XYZ file of C-alpha atoms in Angstrom:
318
model
C 4.072 20.075 34.354
C 2.243 18.279 37.172
C 4.019 17.511 40.536
C 3.377 13.814 39.823
C 5.262 13.964 36.649
C 8.144 15.900 38.252
C 8.229 13.319 41.104
C 8.285 10.424 38.608
C 11.113 12.054 36.723
C 13.061 12.683 39.783
C 12.741 8.933 40.625
C 14.065 7.873 37.327
C 17.008 10.321 37.517
C 17.857 9.009 40.960
C 17.747 5.486 39.717
C 20.061 6.553 36.754
C 17.229 5.774 34.237
C 17.292 8.096 31.223
C 15.106 8.258 28.079
C 17.818 6.658 26.003
C 18.123 3.787 28.572
C 14.420 3.288 28.369
C 14.441 3.249 24.456
C 17.397 0.815 24.608
C 15.482 -1.411 26.993
C 12.392 -1.383 24.776
C 14.475 -2.239 21.667
C 16.188 -5.074 23.571
C 12.781 -6.508 24.605
C 11.336 -6.606 21.106
C 11.091 -10.235 19.964
C 8.673 -9.971 17.093
C 7.898 -7.539 14.166
C 4.406 -7.981 12.490
C 4.296 -7.211 8.853
C 1.155 -6.533 6.943
C 1.073 -7.529 3.189
C -1.260 -8.136 0.215
C -1.135 -10.436 -2.674
C 0.438 -7.750 -4.930
C 3.890 -6.956 -6.139
C 6.958 -8.731 -4.672
C 5.878 -9.043 -1.088
C 4.463 -12.567 -0.937
C 7.712 -13.600 -2.685
C 9.760 -11.892 0.030
C 7.758 -13.884 2.516
C 8.213 -17.092 0.617
C 11.985 -16.497 0.361
C 12.263 -15.715 4.181
C 14.704 -12.905 3.382
C 13.397 -10.666 6.166
C 13.475 -13.457 8.700
C 17.143 -14.090 7.874
C 17.928 -10.444 8.092
C 16.525 -10.022 11.543
C 17.735 -13.329 12.948
C 20.867 -11.643 14.391
C 18.699 -9.311 16.374
C 16.677 -12.183 17.935
C 13.569 -10.767 16.212
C 11.084 -13.022 14.447
C 8.674 -11.976 11.814
C 4.881 -12.520 11.678
C 3.167 -11.885 8.367
C -0.459 -10.854 8.438
C -2.380 -10.888 5.115
C -4.927 -8.366 4.014
C -7.137 -8.173 0.989
C -6.485 -4.409 0.531
C -5.023 -1.302 2.061
C -7.642 0.175 4.480
C -7.866 -2.593 6.872
C -4.190 -3.118 6.773
C -3.776 0.562 7.948
C -6.495 0.126 10.594
C -4.336 -2.681 11.908
C -1.234 -0.315 11.924
C -3.168 2.357 13.741
C -4.250 0.033 16.432
C -0.841 -1.553 16.891
C -1.943 -5.040 15.692
C 0.776 -4.805 12.992
C 4.028 -2.739 12.999
C 4.829 -2.405 9.332
C 2.958 -2.623 5.900
C 2.556 -1.774 2.299
C -0.445 -0.062 0.553
C -1.200 2.171 -2.422
C -1.734 5.883 -2.388
C -5.266 6.361 -1.089
C -5.500 4.346 2.056
C -2.976 6.530 3.924
C -5.004 9.591 3.106
C -8.067 8.178 4.716
C -6.031 6.991 7.713
C -4.425 10.356 8.273
C -7.826 12.087 7.987
C -8.887 9.678 10.969
C -5.806 10.683 12.915
C -4.270 7.202 12.607
C -1.141 6.538 14.465
C 1.144 5.860 11.546
C 3.947 7.372 9.340
C 4.960 7.101 5.743
C 8.471 5.563 5.816
C 9.427 4.929 2.157
C 7.830 5.031 -1.413
C 7.604 2.584 -4.296
C 7.056 4.542 -7.518
C 4.518 2.667 -9.655
C 4.657 2.058 -13.402
C 1.051 3.129 -13.786
C 0.192 -0.307 -15.489
C -0.653 -2.245 -12.422
C -4.129 -0.769 -12.039
C -6.735 -0.278 -14.730
C -10.308 0.422 -15.521
C -11.656 -2.804 -17.125
C -14.840 -4.051 -18.776
C -15.891 -7.347 -20.109
C -14.933 -8.350 -23.645
C -18.285 -7.387 -25.302
C -18.969 -4.272 -23.248
C -20.056 -1.260 -25.227
C -17.915 0.892 -22.877
C -14.902 2.016 -25.001
C -13.705 5.134 -23.110
C -13.853 6.619 -19.475
C -16.511 9.074 -20.942
C -18.762 6.133 -21.656
C -19.040 5.481 -17.817
C -21.708 8.060 -17.304
C -24.702 6.453 -15.529
C -22.836 3.109 -15.118
C -22.040 1.045 -12.083
C -18.414 0.878 -11.408
C -16.929 -1.478 -8.904
C -13.966 -0.348 -6.652
C -12.677 -0.974 -3.225
C -13.414 2.059 -1.159
C -10.438 4.027 0.115
C -8.097 1.870 -2.102
C -5.657 3.168 -4.666
C -8.078 2.294 -7.509
C -10.581 4.589 -5.779
C -8.032 7.371 -6.471
C -7.337 6.113 -10.008
C -11.168 6.142 -10.767
C -11.467 9.786 -9.623
C -8.464 10.877 -11.592
C -9.753 9.179 -14.753
C -13.135 10.743 -14.298
C -11.622 14.197 -13.873
C -9.547 13.741 -16.945
C -12.630 12.760 -18.960
C -14.633 15.702 -17.757
C -16.878 13.701 -15.545
C -17.637 14.005 -11.867
C -18.013 11.239 -9.308
C -21.833 11.839 -9.224
C -21.992 10.882 -12.943
C -21.367 7.260 -12.013
C -22.805 4.812 -9.340
C -19.778 3.571 -7.305
C -20.238 0.045 -6.093
C -17.801 -0.493 -3.169
C -16.477 -4.024 -3.092
C -13.392 -5.797 -1.921
C -11.587 -7.737 -4.615
C -13.100 -11.126 -4.069
C -16.696 -9.776 -4.084
C -15.840 -7.524 -6.983
C -14.493 -10.598 -9.063
C -17.886 -12.341 -8.786
C -19.885 -9.090 -9.457
C -17.735 -8.388 -12.622
C -18.017 -11.903 -14.021
C -21.671 -11.998 -13.049
C -22.533 -8.659 -14.894
C -23.810 -6.863 -11.915
C -21.254 -4.077 -12.356
C -20.528 -2.436 -15.693
C -16.877 -1.672 -15.069
C -14.232 -2.372 -12.476
C -11.089 -0.524 -11.339
C -8.617 -3.023 -10.021
C -4.877 -3.737 -9.265
C -2.586 -6.697 -10.129
C -2.646 -9.592 -9.827
C -6.544 -9.500 -9.960
C -6.257 -7.287 -12.932
C -3.969 -9.759 -14.759
C -6.356 -12.651 -13.767
C -9.270 -10.813 -15.266
C -7.323 -10.037 -18.519
C -6.675 -13.766 -18.711
C -10.457 -14.200 -18.726
C -10.741 -11.727 -21.574
C -11.460 -8.592 -19.622
C -10.515 -5.442 -21.752
C -8.627 -2.533 -20.469
C -10.347 0.718 -21.121
C -7.768 3.038 -19.192
C -4.635 2.447 -17.182
C -3.876 4.308 -13.829
C -1.123 6.246 -15.684
C -3.643 7.599 -18.073
C -5.089 9.470 -15.189
C -2.332 10.374 -12.752
C 1.120 9.510 -11.436
C 0.918 6.794 -8.823
C 3.019 5.611 -5.948
C 2.761 2.907 -3.349
C 4.178 3.238 0.158
C 5.691 1.468 3.141
C 4.076 2.700 6.346
C 4.741 1.905 9.944
C 3.073 2.473 13.336
C 4.338 5.867 14.662
C 5.025 4.594 18.142
C 6.849 1.594 16.854
C 8.917 3.725 14.487
C 9.917 6.100 17.224
C 10.979 3.244 19.487
C 12.795 1.145 16.872
C 13.880 3.506 14.190
C 16.988 1.472 13.410
C 14.825 -1.616 12.964
C 12.510 0.150 10.585
C 15.455 1.234 8.565
C 16.573 -2.358 8.401
C 13.260 -3.632 7.278
C 13.071 -0.987 4.514
C 16.565 -1.672 3.380
C 15.921 -5.527 3.346
C 12.773 -5.019 1.185
C 14.776 -2.527 -1.026
C 17.481 -5.157 -1.576
C 14.799 -7.687 -2.462
C 13.090 -5.338 -4.864
C 16.499 -4.755 -6.553
C 16.931 -8.518 -6.853
C 13.436 -8.958 -8.117
C 13.974 -6.298 -10.920
C 16.904 -8.496 -12.184
C 15.127 -11.833 -11.585
C 11.471 -11.607 -12.712
C 11.064 -15.241 -13.559
C 12.181 -16.190 -10.201
C 9.756 -13.687 -8.627
C 6.900 -15.075 -10.643
C 7.766 -18.598 -9.401
C 7.955 -17.518 -5.764
C 4.717 -15.619 -6.007
C 2.979 -18.657 -7.561
C 4.275 -20.771 -4.822
C 3.161 -18.258 -2.225
C -0.308 -17.257 -3.529
C -1.458 -20.123 -5.916
C -2.294 -17.463 -8.515
C -2.145 -18.459 -12.172
C 1.366 -18.323 -13.361
C 0.658 -16.603 -16.690
C -1.251 -13.798 -14.957
C 1.629 -13.356 -12.486
C 4.059 -13.156 -15.406
C 1.977 -10.462 -16.957
C 1.777 -8.512 -13.692
C 5.399 -8.712 -12.815
C 6.527 -7.986 -16.373
C 4.847 -4.414 -16.172
C 5.762 -3.672 -12.611
C 8.166 -1.045 -11.573
C 10.799 -2.232 -8.992
C 12.270 0.431 -6.684
C 12.182 1.662 -3.159
C 13.086 5.263 -2.427
C 12.803 7.816 0.490
C 9.970 10.118 0.295
C 10.996 13.368 -1.362
C 9.286 16.812 -2.165
C 7.751 15.576 -5.474
C 6.463 12.377 -4.018
C 4.945 14.221 -1.036
C 3.322 16.941 -3.329
C 1.811 14.316 -5.533
C 0.369 12.525 -2.494
C -0.947 15.953 -1.252
C -2.905 16.098 -4.699
C -4.557 12.904 -3.744
C -5.522 14.232 -0.356
C -6.871 17.356 -1.776
C -8.945 15.380 -4.365
C -10.633 13.347 -1.733
C -11.326 16.363 0.481
C -12.766 18.366 -2.560
C -15.252 15.628 -3.005
C -16.135 15.339 0.522
C -14.664 11.853 0.953
C -12.587 12.975 3.813
C -13.995 15.540 6.198
C -11.119 17.931 6.767
C -7.999 18.996 4.834
C -4.788 17.104 5.853
C -1.132 17.887 5.291
C 0.711 14.782 4.125
C 4.030 16.000 5.141
C 3.078 15.973 8.775
C 3.334 12.143 8.898
C 6.321 11.609 6.706
C 9.357 10.063 8.279
C 12.573 10.295 6.315
C 14.564 7.086 5.621
C 18.286 7.815 4.967
C 19.518 4.879 2.897
C 22.835 3.593 4.162
C 22.728 5.741 7.352
């Protein structure tokens, strides 16, 4: 330890300032929490209902919602400290951890496996995953559908080099799909449900290739400084998810008001969604490690990672 650090420590002790005091002061000064979200699952509805705002009002903490098209840019914002808490699918945290991002897994949302799918246009000759050989497949790079695509190809005995991936964000992929410049598309709800409403045909669901989960993640420094607040945020979302499971019609209405998406498509998406929030456990971590190993094997991340190194355990009710 340097003499400067020892001197600084001595000054703090002389003033009666401890690490606990500093942490308490930091928590007391927090006035806003920034939450990253996507137009998926229940989260726009939670924003619409202002449940989180009401839960944090007693702390004097306001909520700022920041919208992202998909997971990778959301996690980059978490890494840089531009947001504090967010939600993504399984693949984005793998790329983020490989880039040494400053974040933690803080809870898991087991998926039904029916909110992502490989789709084609109604008259496409593609009838199975095996028919993708030599085809152009749209997918958001580093997204959960990226992992779904890899898992489906593996199961069909194809390699990633057997297709031509076309990396597109959802808005651009929508235009490419309808315009015929890609042969197939792997996408999540509600974009999937919207495409189905326009006569897209599902070739394979995510569950046909692998077991999928989504995750709550938080900035590492924020979590360490405000662990009790992170716990309250998770438990507020968990309560909303439980409410949503029992009130799916109301969720659809809230989502329609929040996003403007077609109500029939939202009904389809919410009707096949799983609704639960759980702490990460050995099974979930092991499944996520398989995702990491899959991306490393294909050279999509440069070095192996250990998922459990960035897992923070939420203890419900603690």
